PDB file of C-alpha atoms in Angstrom:
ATOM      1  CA  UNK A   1       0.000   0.000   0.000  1.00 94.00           C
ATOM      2  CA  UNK A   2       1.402   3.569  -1.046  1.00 93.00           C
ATOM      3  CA  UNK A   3       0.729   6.172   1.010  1.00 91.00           C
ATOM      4  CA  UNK A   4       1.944   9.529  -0.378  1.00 86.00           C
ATOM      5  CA  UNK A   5       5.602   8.740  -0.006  1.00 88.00           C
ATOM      6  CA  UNK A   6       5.130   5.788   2.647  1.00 89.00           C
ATOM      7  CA  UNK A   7       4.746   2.768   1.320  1.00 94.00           C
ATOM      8  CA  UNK A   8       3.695  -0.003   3.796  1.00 97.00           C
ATOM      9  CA  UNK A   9       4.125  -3.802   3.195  1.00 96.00           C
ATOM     10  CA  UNK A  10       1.448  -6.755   4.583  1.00 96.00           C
ATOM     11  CA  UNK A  11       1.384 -10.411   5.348  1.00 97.00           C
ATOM     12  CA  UNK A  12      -2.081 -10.900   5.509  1.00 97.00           C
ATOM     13  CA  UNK A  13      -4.530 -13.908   4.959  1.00 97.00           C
ATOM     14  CA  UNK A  14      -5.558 -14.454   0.841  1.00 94.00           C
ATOM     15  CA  UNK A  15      -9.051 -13.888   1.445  1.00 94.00           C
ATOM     16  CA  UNK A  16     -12.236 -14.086   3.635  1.00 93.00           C
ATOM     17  CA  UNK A  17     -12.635 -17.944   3.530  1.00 93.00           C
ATOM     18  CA  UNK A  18      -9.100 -19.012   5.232  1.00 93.00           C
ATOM     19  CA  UNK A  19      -9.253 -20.666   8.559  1.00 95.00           C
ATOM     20  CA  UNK A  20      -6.857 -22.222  11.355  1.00 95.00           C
ATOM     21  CA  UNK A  21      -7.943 -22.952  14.339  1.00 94.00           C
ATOM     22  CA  UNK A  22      -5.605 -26.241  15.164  1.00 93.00           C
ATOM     23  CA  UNK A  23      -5.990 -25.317  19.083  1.00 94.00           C
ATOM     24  CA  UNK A  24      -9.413 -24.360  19.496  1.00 95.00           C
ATOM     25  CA  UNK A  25      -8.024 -20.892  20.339  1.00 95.00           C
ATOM     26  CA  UNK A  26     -10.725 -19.015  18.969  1.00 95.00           C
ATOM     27  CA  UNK A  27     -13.418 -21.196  19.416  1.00 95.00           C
ATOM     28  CA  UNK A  28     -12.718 -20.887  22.858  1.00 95.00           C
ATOM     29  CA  UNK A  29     -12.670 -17.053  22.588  1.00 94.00           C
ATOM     30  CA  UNK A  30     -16.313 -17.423  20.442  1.00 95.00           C
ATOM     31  CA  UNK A  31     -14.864 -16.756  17.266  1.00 95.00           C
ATOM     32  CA  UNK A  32     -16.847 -18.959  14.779  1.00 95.00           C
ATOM     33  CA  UNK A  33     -14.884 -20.387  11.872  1.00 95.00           C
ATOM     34  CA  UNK A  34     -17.295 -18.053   9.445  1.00 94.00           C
ATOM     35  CA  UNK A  35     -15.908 -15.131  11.074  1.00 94.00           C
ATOM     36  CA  UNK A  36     -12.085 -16.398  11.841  1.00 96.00           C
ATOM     37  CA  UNK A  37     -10.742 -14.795   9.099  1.00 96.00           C
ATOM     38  CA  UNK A  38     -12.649 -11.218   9.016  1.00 95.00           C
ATOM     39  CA  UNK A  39      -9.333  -9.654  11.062  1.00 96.00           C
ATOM     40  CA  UNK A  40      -6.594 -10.610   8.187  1.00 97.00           C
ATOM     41  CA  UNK A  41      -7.762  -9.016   5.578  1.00 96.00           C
ATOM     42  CA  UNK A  42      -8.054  -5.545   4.341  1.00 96.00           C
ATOM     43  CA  UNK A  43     -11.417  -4.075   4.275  1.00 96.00           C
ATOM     44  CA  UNK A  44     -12.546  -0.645   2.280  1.00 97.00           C
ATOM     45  CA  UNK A  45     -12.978   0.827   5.494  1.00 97.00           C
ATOM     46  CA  UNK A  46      -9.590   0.544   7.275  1.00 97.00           C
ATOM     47  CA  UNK A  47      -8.246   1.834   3.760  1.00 97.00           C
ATOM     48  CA  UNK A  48     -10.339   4.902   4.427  1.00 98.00           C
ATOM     49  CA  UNK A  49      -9.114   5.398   8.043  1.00 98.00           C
ATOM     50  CA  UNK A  50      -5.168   4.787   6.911  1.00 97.00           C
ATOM     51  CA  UNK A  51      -5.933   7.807   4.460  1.00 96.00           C
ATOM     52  CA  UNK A  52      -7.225   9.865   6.794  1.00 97.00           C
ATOM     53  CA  UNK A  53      -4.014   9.319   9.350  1.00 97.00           C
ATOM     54  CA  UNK A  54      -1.707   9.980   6.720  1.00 95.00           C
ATOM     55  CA  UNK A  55      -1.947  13.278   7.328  1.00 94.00           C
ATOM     56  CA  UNK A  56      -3.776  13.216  10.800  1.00 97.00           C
ATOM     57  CA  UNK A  57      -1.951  15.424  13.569  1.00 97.00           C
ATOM     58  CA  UNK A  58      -0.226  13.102  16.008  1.00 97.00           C
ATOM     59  CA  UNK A  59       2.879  14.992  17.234  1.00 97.00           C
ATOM     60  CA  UNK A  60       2.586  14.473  21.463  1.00 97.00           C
ATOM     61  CA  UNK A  61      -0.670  12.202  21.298  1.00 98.00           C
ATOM     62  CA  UNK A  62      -0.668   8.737  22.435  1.00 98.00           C
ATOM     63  CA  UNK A  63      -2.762   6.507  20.091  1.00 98.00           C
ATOM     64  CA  UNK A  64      -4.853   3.759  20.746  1.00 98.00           C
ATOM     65  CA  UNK A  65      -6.308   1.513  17.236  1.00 98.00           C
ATOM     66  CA  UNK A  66      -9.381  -0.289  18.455  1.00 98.00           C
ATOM     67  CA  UNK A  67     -10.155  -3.888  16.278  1.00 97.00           C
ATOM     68  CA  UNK A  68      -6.771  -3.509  14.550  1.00 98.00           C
ATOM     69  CA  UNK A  69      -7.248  -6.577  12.601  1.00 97.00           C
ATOM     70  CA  UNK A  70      -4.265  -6.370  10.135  1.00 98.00           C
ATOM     71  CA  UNK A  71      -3.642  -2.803  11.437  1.00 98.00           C
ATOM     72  CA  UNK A  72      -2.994  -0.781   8.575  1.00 98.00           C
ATOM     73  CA  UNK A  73      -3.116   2.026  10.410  1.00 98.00           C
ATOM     74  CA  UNK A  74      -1.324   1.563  13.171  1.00 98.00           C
ATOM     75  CA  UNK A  75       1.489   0.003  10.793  1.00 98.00           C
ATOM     76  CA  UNK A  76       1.517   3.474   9.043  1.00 98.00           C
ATOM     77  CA  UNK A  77       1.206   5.944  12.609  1.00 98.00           C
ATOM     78  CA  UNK A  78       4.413   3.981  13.318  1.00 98.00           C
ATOM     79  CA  UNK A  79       6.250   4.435  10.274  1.00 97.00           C
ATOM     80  CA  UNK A  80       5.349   8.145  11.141  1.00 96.00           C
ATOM     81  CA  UNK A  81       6.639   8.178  14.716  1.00 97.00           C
ATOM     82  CA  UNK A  82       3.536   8.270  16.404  1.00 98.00           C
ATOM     83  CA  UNK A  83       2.910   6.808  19.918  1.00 98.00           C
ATOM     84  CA  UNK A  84       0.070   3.807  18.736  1.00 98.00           C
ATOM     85  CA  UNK A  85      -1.153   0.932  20.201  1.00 98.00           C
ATOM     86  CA  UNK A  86      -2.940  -1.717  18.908  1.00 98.00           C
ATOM     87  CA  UNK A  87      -5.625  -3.763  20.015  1.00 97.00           C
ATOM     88  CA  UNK A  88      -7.921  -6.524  18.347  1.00 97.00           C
ATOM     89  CA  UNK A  89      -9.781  -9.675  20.265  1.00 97.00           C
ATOM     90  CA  UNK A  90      -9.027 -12.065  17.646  1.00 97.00           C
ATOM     91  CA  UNK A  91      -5.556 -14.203  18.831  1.00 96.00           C
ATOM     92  CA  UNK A  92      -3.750 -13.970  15.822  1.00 97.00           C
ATOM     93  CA  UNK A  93      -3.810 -10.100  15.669  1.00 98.00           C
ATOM     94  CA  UNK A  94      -1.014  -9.750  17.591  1.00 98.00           C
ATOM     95  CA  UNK A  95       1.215 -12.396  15.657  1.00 97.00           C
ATOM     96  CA  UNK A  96       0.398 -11.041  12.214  1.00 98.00           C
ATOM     97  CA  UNK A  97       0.966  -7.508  13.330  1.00 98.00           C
ATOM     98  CA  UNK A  98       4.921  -8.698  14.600  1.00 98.00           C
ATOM     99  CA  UNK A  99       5.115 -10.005  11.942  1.00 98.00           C
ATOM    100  CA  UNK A 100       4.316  -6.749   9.575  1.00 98.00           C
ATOM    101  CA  UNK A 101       6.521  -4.382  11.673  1.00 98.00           C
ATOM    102  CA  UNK A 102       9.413  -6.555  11.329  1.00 97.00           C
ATOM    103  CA  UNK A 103       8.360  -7.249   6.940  1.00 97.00           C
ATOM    104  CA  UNK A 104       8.444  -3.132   7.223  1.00 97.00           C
ATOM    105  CA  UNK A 105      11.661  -3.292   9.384  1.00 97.00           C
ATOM    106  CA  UNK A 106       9.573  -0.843  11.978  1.00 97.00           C
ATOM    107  CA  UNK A 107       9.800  -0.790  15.572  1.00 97.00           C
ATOM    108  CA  UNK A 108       7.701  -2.924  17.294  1.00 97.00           C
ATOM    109  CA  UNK A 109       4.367  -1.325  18.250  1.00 98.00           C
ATOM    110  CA  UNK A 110       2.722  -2.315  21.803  1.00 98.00           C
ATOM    111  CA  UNK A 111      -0.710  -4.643  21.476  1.00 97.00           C
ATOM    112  CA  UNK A 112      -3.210  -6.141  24.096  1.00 96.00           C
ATOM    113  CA  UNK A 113      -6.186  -8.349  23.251  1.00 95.00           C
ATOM    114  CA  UNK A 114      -9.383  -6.387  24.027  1.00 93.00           C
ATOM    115  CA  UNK A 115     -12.254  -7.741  25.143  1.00 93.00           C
ATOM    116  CA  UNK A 116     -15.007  -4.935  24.927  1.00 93.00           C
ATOM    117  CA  UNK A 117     -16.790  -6.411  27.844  1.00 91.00           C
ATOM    118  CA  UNK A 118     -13.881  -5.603  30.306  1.00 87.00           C
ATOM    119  CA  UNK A 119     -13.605  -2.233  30.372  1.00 79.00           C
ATOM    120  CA  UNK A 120     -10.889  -1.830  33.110  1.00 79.00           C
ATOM    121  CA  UNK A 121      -7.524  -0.682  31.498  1.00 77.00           C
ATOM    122  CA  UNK A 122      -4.237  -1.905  32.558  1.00 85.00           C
ATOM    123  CA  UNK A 123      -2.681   0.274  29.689  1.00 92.00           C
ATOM    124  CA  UNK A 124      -3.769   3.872  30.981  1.00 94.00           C
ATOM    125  CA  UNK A 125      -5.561   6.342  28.823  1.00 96.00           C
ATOM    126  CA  UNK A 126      -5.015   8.175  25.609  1.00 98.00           C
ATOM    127  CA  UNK A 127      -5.619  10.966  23.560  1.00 98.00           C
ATOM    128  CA  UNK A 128      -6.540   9.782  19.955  1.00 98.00           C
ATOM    129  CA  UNK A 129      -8.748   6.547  19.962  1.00 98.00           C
ATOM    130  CA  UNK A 130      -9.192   5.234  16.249  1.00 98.00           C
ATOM    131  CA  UNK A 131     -10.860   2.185  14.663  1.00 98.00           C
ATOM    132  CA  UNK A 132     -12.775   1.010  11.390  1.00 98.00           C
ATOM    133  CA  UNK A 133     -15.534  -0.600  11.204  1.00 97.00           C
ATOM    134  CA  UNK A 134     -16.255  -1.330  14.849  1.00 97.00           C
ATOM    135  CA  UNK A 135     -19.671  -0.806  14.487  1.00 96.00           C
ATOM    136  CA  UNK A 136     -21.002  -4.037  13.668  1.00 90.00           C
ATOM    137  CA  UNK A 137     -23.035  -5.424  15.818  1.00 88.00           C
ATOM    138  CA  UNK A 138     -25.986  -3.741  18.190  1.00 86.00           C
ATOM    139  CA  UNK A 139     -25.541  -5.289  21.411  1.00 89.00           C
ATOM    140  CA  UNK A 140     -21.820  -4.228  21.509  1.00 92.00           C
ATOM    141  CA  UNK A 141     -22.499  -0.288  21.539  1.00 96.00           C
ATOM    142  CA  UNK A 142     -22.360   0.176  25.078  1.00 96.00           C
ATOM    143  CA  UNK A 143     -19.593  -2.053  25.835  1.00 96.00           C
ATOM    144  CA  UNK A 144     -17.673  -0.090  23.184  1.00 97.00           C
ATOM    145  CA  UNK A 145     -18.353   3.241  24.394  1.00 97.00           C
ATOM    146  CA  UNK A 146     -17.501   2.125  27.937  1.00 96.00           C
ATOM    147  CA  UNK A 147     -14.227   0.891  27.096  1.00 97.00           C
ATOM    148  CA  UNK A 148     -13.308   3.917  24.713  1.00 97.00           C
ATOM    149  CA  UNK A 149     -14.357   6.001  27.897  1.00 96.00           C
ATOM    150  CA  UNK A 150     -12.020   3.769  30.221  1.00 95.00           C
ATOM    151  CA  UNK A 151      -9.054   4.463  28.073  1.00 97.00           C
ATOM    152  CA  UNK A 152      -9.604   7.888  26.770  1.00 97.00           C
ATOM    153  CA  UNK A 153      -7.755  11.214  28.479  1.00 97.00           C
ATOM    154  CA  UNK A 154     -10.256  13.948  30.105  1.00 97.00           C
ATOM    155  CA  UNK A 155      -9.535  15.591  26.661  1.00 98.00           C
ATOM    156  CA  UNK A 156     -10.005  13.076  23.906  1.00 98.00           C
ATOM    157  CA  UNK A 157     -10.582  12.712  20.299  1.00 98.00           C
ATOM    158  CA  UNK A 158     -12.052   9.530  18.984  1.00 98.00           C
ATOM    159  CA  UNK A 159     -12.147   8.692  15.021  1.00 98.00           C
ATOM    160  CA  UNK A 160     -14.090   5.856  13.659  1.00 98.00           C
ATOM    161  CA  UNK A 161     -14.794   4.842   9.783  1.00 98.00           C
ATOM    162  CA  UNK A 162     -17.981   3.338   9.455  1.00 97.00           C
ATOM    163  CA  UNK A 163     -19.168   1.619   6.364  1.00 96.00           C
ATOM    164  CA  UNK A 164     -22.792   2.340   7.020  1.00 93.00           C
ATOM    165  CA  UNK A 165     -23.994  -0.435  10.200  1.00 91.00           C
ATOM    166  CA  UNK A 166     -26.790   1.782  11.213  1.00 90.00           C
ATOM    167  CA  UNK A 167     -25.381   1.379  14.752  1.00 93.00           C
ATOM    168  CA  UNK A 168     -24.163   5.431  14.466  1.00 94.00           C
ATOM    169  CA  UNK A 169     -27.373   6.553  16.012  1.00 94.00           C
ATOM    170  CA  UNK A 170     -26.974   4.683  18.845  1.00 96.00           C
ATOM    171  CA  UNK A 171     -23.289   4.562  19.089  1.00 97.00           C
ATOM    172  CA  UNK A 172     -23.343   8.426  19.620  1.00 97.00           C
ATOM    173  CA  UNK A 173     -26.009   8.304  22.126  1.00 96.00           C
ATOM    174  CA  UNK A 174     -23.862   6.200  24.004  1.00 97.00           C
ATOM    175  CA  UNK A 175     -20.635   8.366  23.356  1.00 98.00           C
ATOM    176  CA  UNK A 176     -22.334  11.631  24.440  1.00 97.00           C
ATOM    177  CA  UNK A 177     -23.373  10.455  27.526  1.00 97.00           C
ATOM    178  CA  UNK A 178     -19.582  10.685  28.242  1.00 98.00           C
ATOM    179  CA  UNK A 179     -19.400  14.282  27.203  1.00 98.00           C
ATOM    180  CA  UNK A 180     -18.384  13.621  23.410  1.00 98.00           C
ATOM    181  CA  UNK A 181     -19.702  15.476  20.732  1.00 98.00           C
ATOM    182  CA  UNK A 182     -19.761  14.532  17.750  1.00 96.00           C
ATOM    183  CA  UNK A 183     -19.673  15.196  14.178  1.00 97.00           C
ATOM    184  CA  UNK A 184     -20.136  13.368  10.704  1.00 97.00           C
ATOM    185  CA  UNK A 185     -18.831  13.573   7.015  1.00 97.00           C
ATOM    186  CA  UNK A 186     -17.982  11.397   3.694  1.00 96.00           C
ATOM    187  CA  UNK A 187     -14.373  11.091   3.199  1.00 96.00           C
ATOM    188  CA  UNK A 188     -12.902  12.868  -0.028  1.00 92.00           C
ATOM    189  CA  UNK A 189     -11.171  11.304  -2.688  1.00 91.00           C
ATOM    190  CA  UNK A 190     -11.520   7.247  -2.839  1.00 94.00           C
ATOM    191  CA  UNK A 191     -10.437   6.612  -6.200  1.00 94.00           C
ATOM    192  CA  UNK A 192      -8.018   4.276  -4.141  1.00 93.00           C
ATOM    193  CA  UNK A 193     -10.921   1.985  -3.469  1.00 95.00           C
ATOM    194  CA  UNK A 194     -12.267  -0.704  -6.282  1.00 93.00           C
ATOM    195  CA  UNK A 195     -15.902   0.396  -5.528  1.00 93.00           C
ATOM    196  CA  UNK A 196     -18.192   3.110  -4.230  1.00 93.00           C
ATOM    197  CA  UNK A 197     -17.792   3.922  -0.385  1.00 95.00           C
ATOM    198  CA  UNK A 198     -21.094   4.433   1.373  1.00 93.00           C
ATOM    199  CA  UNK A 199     -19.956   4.642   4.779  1.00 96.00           C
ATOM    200  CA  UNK A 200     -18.955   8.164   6.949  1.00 97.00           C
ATOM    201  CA  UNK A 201     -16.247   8.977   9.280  1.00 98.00           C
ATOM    202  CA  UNK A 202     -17.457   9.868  11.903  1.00 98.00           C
ATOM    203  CA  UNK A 203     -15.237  12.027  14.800  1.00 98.00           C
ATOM    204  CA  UNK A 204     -15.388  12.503  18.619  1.00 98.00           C
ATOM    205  CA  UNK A 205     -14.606  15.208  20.479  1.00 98.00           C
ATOM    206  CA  UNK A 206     -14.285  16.702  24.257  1.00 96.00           C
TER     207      UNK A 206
END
């Protein structure tokens, strides 16, 4: 992937329909094998959100990524010097995104597994939370927004790309009864992308 004059390298899985699972690692987590692979691959919407950090002030912030998956976007925050860390529930997050700091000969950038539903952090608080695509599934808004607010400074700025899971409504519901506001817009240019984005990026703010 080029990014203006970054170019950033990936191991990731061929497609949607790879599985390994010799342990019963995920199972165990309640990953089904229809959804094992979702994290290794590169979805329009992390694209969007790599774009958007190219260029993203992060001088003096410290970064959290929030369902990495392959972690474009944490891969290219590093390559800029930026303070991220990475997070993703799935267990072989953390193993592919090694191995992609060391393919981009990058320093290594901190991860912990997240589970939503524990909200305590053990990894203090930040001031830019980012993810893509997080949005997925209804029950999961308020144990989102409670573990954004566990981890996010008094003054925080929070950055999702959605691809349009109707969750928004609620999602911000849930995020201003920390004290966010919030705000909504279509990214720019996506000629990068192979079809039509109908999703928003939508941004956080206290």
């Amino acid at each position: 992937f080029e990014f203006g004059d970054q170019d950033i390298h990936l191991r990731s899985l061929r497609d949607a329909q790879q599985f390994s699972d010799p342990d019963g690692e995920a199972q165990q987590l309640g990953i089904s094998a229809a959804n094992w692979a979702l994290f290794g691959v590169i979805w329009d919407s992390s694209q969007v959100l790599a774009r958007l950090m190219l260029d993203f002030e992060i001088d003096g912030k410290r970064i959290l990524e929030l369902g990495c998956g392959i972690a474009l976007s944490s891969l290219l925050i590093n390559r800029r010097g930026g303070d991220i860390t990475a997070t993703d529930y799935h267990p072989q997050a953390g193993p592919f995104l090694l191995k992609n700091t060391r393919l981009n000969e990058d320093s290594e950038i901190p991860f912990f597994r997240a589970n939503w539903d524990n909200p305590e952090s053990a990894h203090g608080q930040f001031d830019l939370i980012i993810g893509s695509d997080i949005l997925y599934e209804r029950d999961n808004m308020g144990s989102l927004a409670r573990f954004i607010q566990a981890h996010a400074q008094t003054q925080c700025e929070v950055v999702v790309v959605d691809p349009g899971r109707k969750q928004s409504g609620q999602f911000n519901q849930r995020m201003s009864g920390y004290g966010f506001s919030h705000q909504q817009n279509k990214p720019g240019n996506i000629s990068y992308l192979a079809k039509p984005f109908k999703g928003s990026i939508l941004t956080y703010s206290r």
